[in-house]
Amino acid sequence: MNKKDSGLKSERILDVAEELFALHGFDGVTMRQISTGANVDVALASYHFGKKLDLFYAVFHRRAELLGNTRREVLRNSLQAASGQPQTLEQIIEAFLLPLKFAQESGDPGWKNYMALLAYVMTSPVWSKTLMKDNFDKHVGEFIEALKVIFPKAREADLHWCYHYVSGALALTLAQTGRIDRLSGGKCQSSDFEAAYQRMIPFMAAGFRAVCGKETIIKNR
């Protein structure tokens, strides 16, 4: 097998594993199911990635760094665009959500599976402790610091609780469970991230203001 074929098969294994883990979680998937879906031998999947746990980590890490770095870049670009003025609350929330919107619009169907997998990991006491800590938690501090600038009188605990609620709403949206489709009688689609995105920013901003108080805007002189 040449390197090109080996690389293509590795990507196929990752894609199939990503889809299956997103649908059934870690415990609901076997290496045989993954290898069958990828049309490779179980031995080959094990050769490339080792045990199922190693493959699960590989699937999660594959897109995590890109997503985390893009989110941080959007936040920093927003700060630079403010030309010395504090960012608005809506800009900070947008920086948190926008990379997810970009991913959904990328045309890569794997991102939809990854978003559902991310929601699964975010809401798991086991996986969140290991995978979120190493990949996404390290970026949260920048968002909290940005929030402190516009809410200087807010208690830090309130900022973290608000961030916690934002993460929860985001996790449910990313999971795309189809429940809102049923509850709304088809008026809403859980797969319509554009519609969710447009509503999440004002909804989340109102929550921050209700808990943390009114923003303090410091203008340059």
Short mmCIF file of C-alpha atoms in Angstrom, two decimals:
data_model
loop_
_atom_site.label_atom_id
_atom_site.label_comp_id
_atom_site.label_asym_id
_atom_site.label_seq_id
_atom_site.Cartn_x
_atom_site.Cartn_y
_atom_site.Cartn_z
CA MET A 1 0.00 0.00 0.00
CA ASN A 2 1.46 3.39 -1.01
CA LYS A 3 1.36 6.45 1.23
CA LYS A 4 -1.47 8.07 -0.73
CA ASP A 5 -3.75 5.03 -0.39
CA SER A 6 -2.82 4.69 3.26
CA GLY A 7 -3.67 8.33 3.91
CA LEU A 8 -7.02 8.07 2.12
CA LYS A 9 -7.95 5.00 4.11
CA SER A 10 -6.96 6.69 7.37
CA GLU A 11 -9.18 9.65 6.56
CA ARG A 12 -12.03 7.31 5.64
CA ILE A 13 -11.67 5.52 8.97
CA LEU A 14 -11.72 8.86 10.80
CA ASP A 15 -14.78 10.05 8.87
CA VAL A 16 -16.77 6.89 9.56
CA ALA A 17 -15.71 6.80 13.21
CA GLU A 18 -16.69 10.46 13.58
CA GLU A 19 -20.18 9.78 12.23
CA LEU A 20 -20.72 6.68 14.35
CA PHE A 21 -19.37 8.23 17.57
CA ALA A 22 -21.58 11.27 16.99
CA LEU A 23 -24.66 9.06 16.60
CA HIS A 24 -24.03 6.40 19.24
CA GLY A 25 -21.36 7.71 21.60
CA PHE A 26 -18.15 5.95 22.49
CA ASP A 27 -19.72 2.87 24.11
CA GLY A 28 -22.22 2.30 21.30
CA VAL A 29 -19.62 1.76 18.59
CA THR A 30 -17.22 -1.10 17.88
CA MET A 31 -14.05 -1.16 15.83
CA ARG A 32 -15.68 -3.73 13.57
CA GLN A 33 -18.56 -1.34 12.80
CA ILE A 34 -16.07 1.39 11.98
CA SER A 35 -13.92 -0.82 9.77
CA THR A 36 -17.00 -2.15 7.96
CA GLY A 37 -18.25 1.38 7.30
CA ALA A 38 -14.81 2.42 6.06
CA ASN A 39 -14.50 -0.75 3.96
CA VAL A 40 -11.23 -1.78 5.57
CA ASP A 41 -10.09 -4.69 7.74
CA VAL A 42 -10.31 -4.32 11.50
CA ALA A 43 -6.59 -5.04 11.60
CA LEU A 44 -5.90 -2.05 9.35
CA ALA A 45 -7.96 0.30 11.51
CA SER A 46 -6.11 -0.95 14.56
CA TYR A 47 -2.78 -0.60 12.77
CA HIS A 48 -3.42 3.08 12.00
CA PHE A 49 -5.04 4.14 15.27
CA GLY A 50 -4.60 1.44 17.90
CA LYS A 51 -7.47 0.73 20.28
CA LYS A 52 -10.94 2.24 20.02
CA LEU A 53 -10.07 4.80 22.70
CA ASP A 54 -7.07 5.97 20.67
CA LEU A 55 -9.27 6.32 17.59
CA PHE A 56 -11.86 8.28 19.57
CA TYR A 57 -9.15 10.72 20.68
CA ALA A 58 -7.85 11.00 17.12
CA VAL A 59 -11.32 11.80 15.82
CA PHE A 60 -11.87 14.51 18.42
CA HIS A 61 -8.44 16.10 18.08
CA ARG A 62 -8.58 16.22 14.28
CA ARG A 63 -10.86 19.27 14.14
CA ALA A 64 -10.50 20.61 17.69
CA GLU A 65 -7.33 22.62 17.16
CA LEU A 66 -8.65 24.29 14.01
CA LEU A 67 -11.93 25.19 15.69
CA GLY A 68 -10.30 26.49 18.87
CA ASN A 69 -7.70 28.55 17.04
CA THR A 70 -10.28 30.03 14.67
CA ARG A 71 -12.48 31.05 17.58
CA ARG A 72 -9.56 32.78 19.27
CA GLU A 73 -8.54 34.49 16.01
CA VAL A 74 -12.06 35.85 15.48
CA LEU A 75 -12.08 37.24 19.04
CA ARG A 76 -8.71 38.94 18.55
CA ASN A 77 -9.67 40.32 15.13
CA SER A 78 -12.84 41.73 16.68
CA LEU A 79 -10.73 43.44 19.33
CA GLN A 80 -8.42 44.96 16.72
CA ALA A 81 -11.39 46.15 14.66
CA ALA A 82 -12.71 48.00 17.70
CA SER A 83 -9.79 50.46 17.26
CA GLY A 84 -9.01 50.79 20.94
CA GLN A 85 -12.61 50.81 22.08
CA PRO A 86 -13.99 47.95 24.18
CA GLN A 87 -15.71 45.23 22.20
CA THR A 88 -19.46 45.08 22.50
CA LEU A 89 -21.06 42.14 24.23
CA GLU A 90 -22.58 41.02 20.95
CA GLN A 91 -19.16 41.03 19.29
CA ILE A 92 -17.72 38.80 22.00
CA ILE A 93 -20.60 36.34 21.74
CA GLU A 94 -20.34 36.38 17.95
CA ALA A 95 -16.64 35.54 18.19
CA PHE A 96 -17.59 32.53 20.32
CA LEU A 97 -20.24 31.32 17.87
CA LEU A 98 -19.01 32.42 14.45
CA PRO A 99 -16.41 29.65 13.87
CA LEU A 100 -19.16 27.11 14.46
CA LYS A 101 -21.28 28.82 11.84
CA PHE A 102 -18.34 28.83 9.43
CA ALA A 103 -17.83 25.12 10.02
CA GLN A 104 -21.47 24.36 9.33
CA GLU A 105 -21.31 26.32 6.09
CA SER A 106 -18.03 24.78 4.92
CA GLY A 107 -19.71 22.16 2.77
CA ASP A 108 -17.82 19.41 4.58
CA PRO A 109 -20.49 17.01 5.93
CA GLY A 110 -18.00 15.82 8.52
CA TRP A 111 -18.36 19.09 10.41
CA LYS A 112 -22.02 18.32 11.14
CA ASN A 113 -20.97 15.02 12.70
CA TYR A 114 -18.16 16.69 14.60
CA MET A 115 -20.52 19.30 16.07
CA ALA A 116 -22.77 16.54 17.37
CA LEU A 117 -19.72 14.73 18.75
CA LEU A 118 -18.56 17.96 20.41
CA ALA A 119 -21.97 18.31 22.08
CA TYR A 120 -21.67 14.71 23.33
CA VAL A 121 -18.24 15.39 24.80
CA MET A 122 -19.26 18.75 26.31
CA THR A 123 -22.09 17.18 28.28
CA SER A 124 -20.21 14.09 29.45
CA PRO A 125 -18.60 14.21 32.93
CA VAL A 126 -16.05 11.66 31.72
CA TRP A 127 -15.08 12.98 28.28
CA SER A 128 -15.40 16.66 29.11
CA LYS A 129 -12.78 16.36 31.83
CA THR A 130 -10.18 14.93 29.46
CA LEU A 131 -10.98 16.19 25.96
CA MET A 132 -12.41 19.66 26.63
CA LYS A 133 -9.64 20.46 29.08
CA ASP A 134 -6.88 19.80 26.58
CA ASN A 135 -8.57 21.35 23.55
CA PHE A 136 -11.08 24.07 24.33
CA ASP A 137 -10.89 25.06 28.00
CA LYS A 138 -7.54 26.76 27.46
CA HIS A 139 -9.23 29.37 25.25
CA VAL A 140 -12.06 30.23 27.65
CA GLY A 141 -9.89 32.60 29.69
CA GLU A 142 -9.64 35.05 26.78
CA PHE A 143 -13.43 35.26 26.55
CA ILE A 144 -13.78 35.78 30.29
CA GLU A 145 -11.16 38.55 30.20
CA ALA A 146 -12.98 40.23 27.31
CA LEU A 147 -16.22 40.07 29.31
CA LYS A 148 -14.51 41.57 32.35
CA VAL A 149 -13.63 44.66 30.31
CA ILE A 150 -17.26 45.44 29.52
CA PHE A 151 -18.61 44.19 32.85
CA PRO A 152 -15.96 45.51 35.28
CA LYS A 153 -18.38 45.53 38.20
CA ALA A 154 -19.69 42.01 37.62
CA ARG A 155 -18.69 39.22 39.97
CA GLU A 156 -16.38 36.77 38.27
CA ALA A 157 -18.61 33.92 39.39
CA ASP A 158 -21.52 35.49 37.50
CA LEU A 159 -19.44 35.72 34.33
CA HIS A 160 -18.50 32.06 34.59
CA TRP A 161 -22.10 31.00 35.24
CA CYS A 162 -23.23 32.95 32.19
CA TYR A 163 -20.52 31.32 30.12
CA HIS A 164 -21.72 27.98 31.47
CA TYR A 165 -25.27 28.70 30.28
CA VAL A 166 -23.98 29.77 26.88
CA SER A 167 -22.07 26.50 26.58
CA GLY A 168 -25.18 24.53 27.55
CA ALA A 169 -27.37 26.23 24.95
CA LEU A 170 -24.65 25.74 22.38
CA ALA A 171 -24.27 22.04 23.21
CA LEU A 172 -27.99 21.39 22.76
CA THR A 173 -27.97 23.26 19.46
CA LEU A 174 -24.92 21.42 18.16
CA ALA A 175 -26.41 18.06 19.12
CA GLN A 176 -29.12 18.49 16.45
CA THR A 177 -31.39 16.02 18.18
CA GLY A 178 -34.47 16.91 16.14
CA ARG A 179 -36.52 17.63 19.26
CA ILE A 180 -37.24 21.25 18.32
CA ASP A 181 -38.49 19.95 14.97
CA ARG A 182 -41.12 17.86 16.75
CA LEU A 183 -42.02 20.43 19.40
CA SER A 184 -42.47 23.20 16.83
CA GLY A 185 -44.44 21.03 14.44
CA GLY A 186 -41.76 21.51 11.79
CA LYS A 187 -41.58 25.30 12.12
CA CYS A 188 -37.99 24.97 13.38
CA GLN A 189 -35.26 22.61 12.21
CA SER A 190 -32.46 21.56 14.55
CA SER A 191 -30.17 21.36 11.51
CA ASP A 192 -30.80 25.05 10.68
CA PHE A 193 -27.77 26.52 12.43
CA GLU A 194 -28.22 29.85 10.63
CA ALA A 195 -31.61 30.37 12.28
CA ALA A 196 -30.26 29.29 15.65
CA TYR A 197 -27.21 31.53 15.26
CA GLN A 198 -29.30 34.64 14.54
CA ARG A 199 -31.36 34.12 17.68
CA MET A 200 -28.60 32.97 20.03
CA ILE A 201 -26.66 36.23 20.02
CA PRO A 202 -29.49 38.52 21.25
CA PHE A 203 -30.77 35.80 23.59
CA MET A 204 -27.38 35.24 25.21
CA ALA A 205 -26.62 38.97 25.37
CA ALA A 206 -29.87 39.60 27.25
CA GLY A 207 -28.96 36.89 29.74
CA PHE A 208 -25.52 38.36 30.40
CA ARG A 209 -27.02 41.81 30.99
CA ALA A 210 -29.69 40.46 33.30
CA VAL A 211 -27.12 38.70 35.49
CA CYS A 212 -24.02 40.91 35.16
CA GLY A 213 -25.62 44.33 34.89
CA LYS A 214 -25.24 47.03 32.29
CA GLU A 215 -22.00 47.31 30.33
CA THR A 216 -19.52 50.01 31.21
CA ILE A 217 -18.32 51.66 28.01
CA ILE A 218 -15.03 53.54 28.36
CA LYS A 219 -14.43 55.87 25.42
CA ASN A 220 -11.05 57.10 24.30
CA ARG A 221 -10.39 60.76 24.93
#
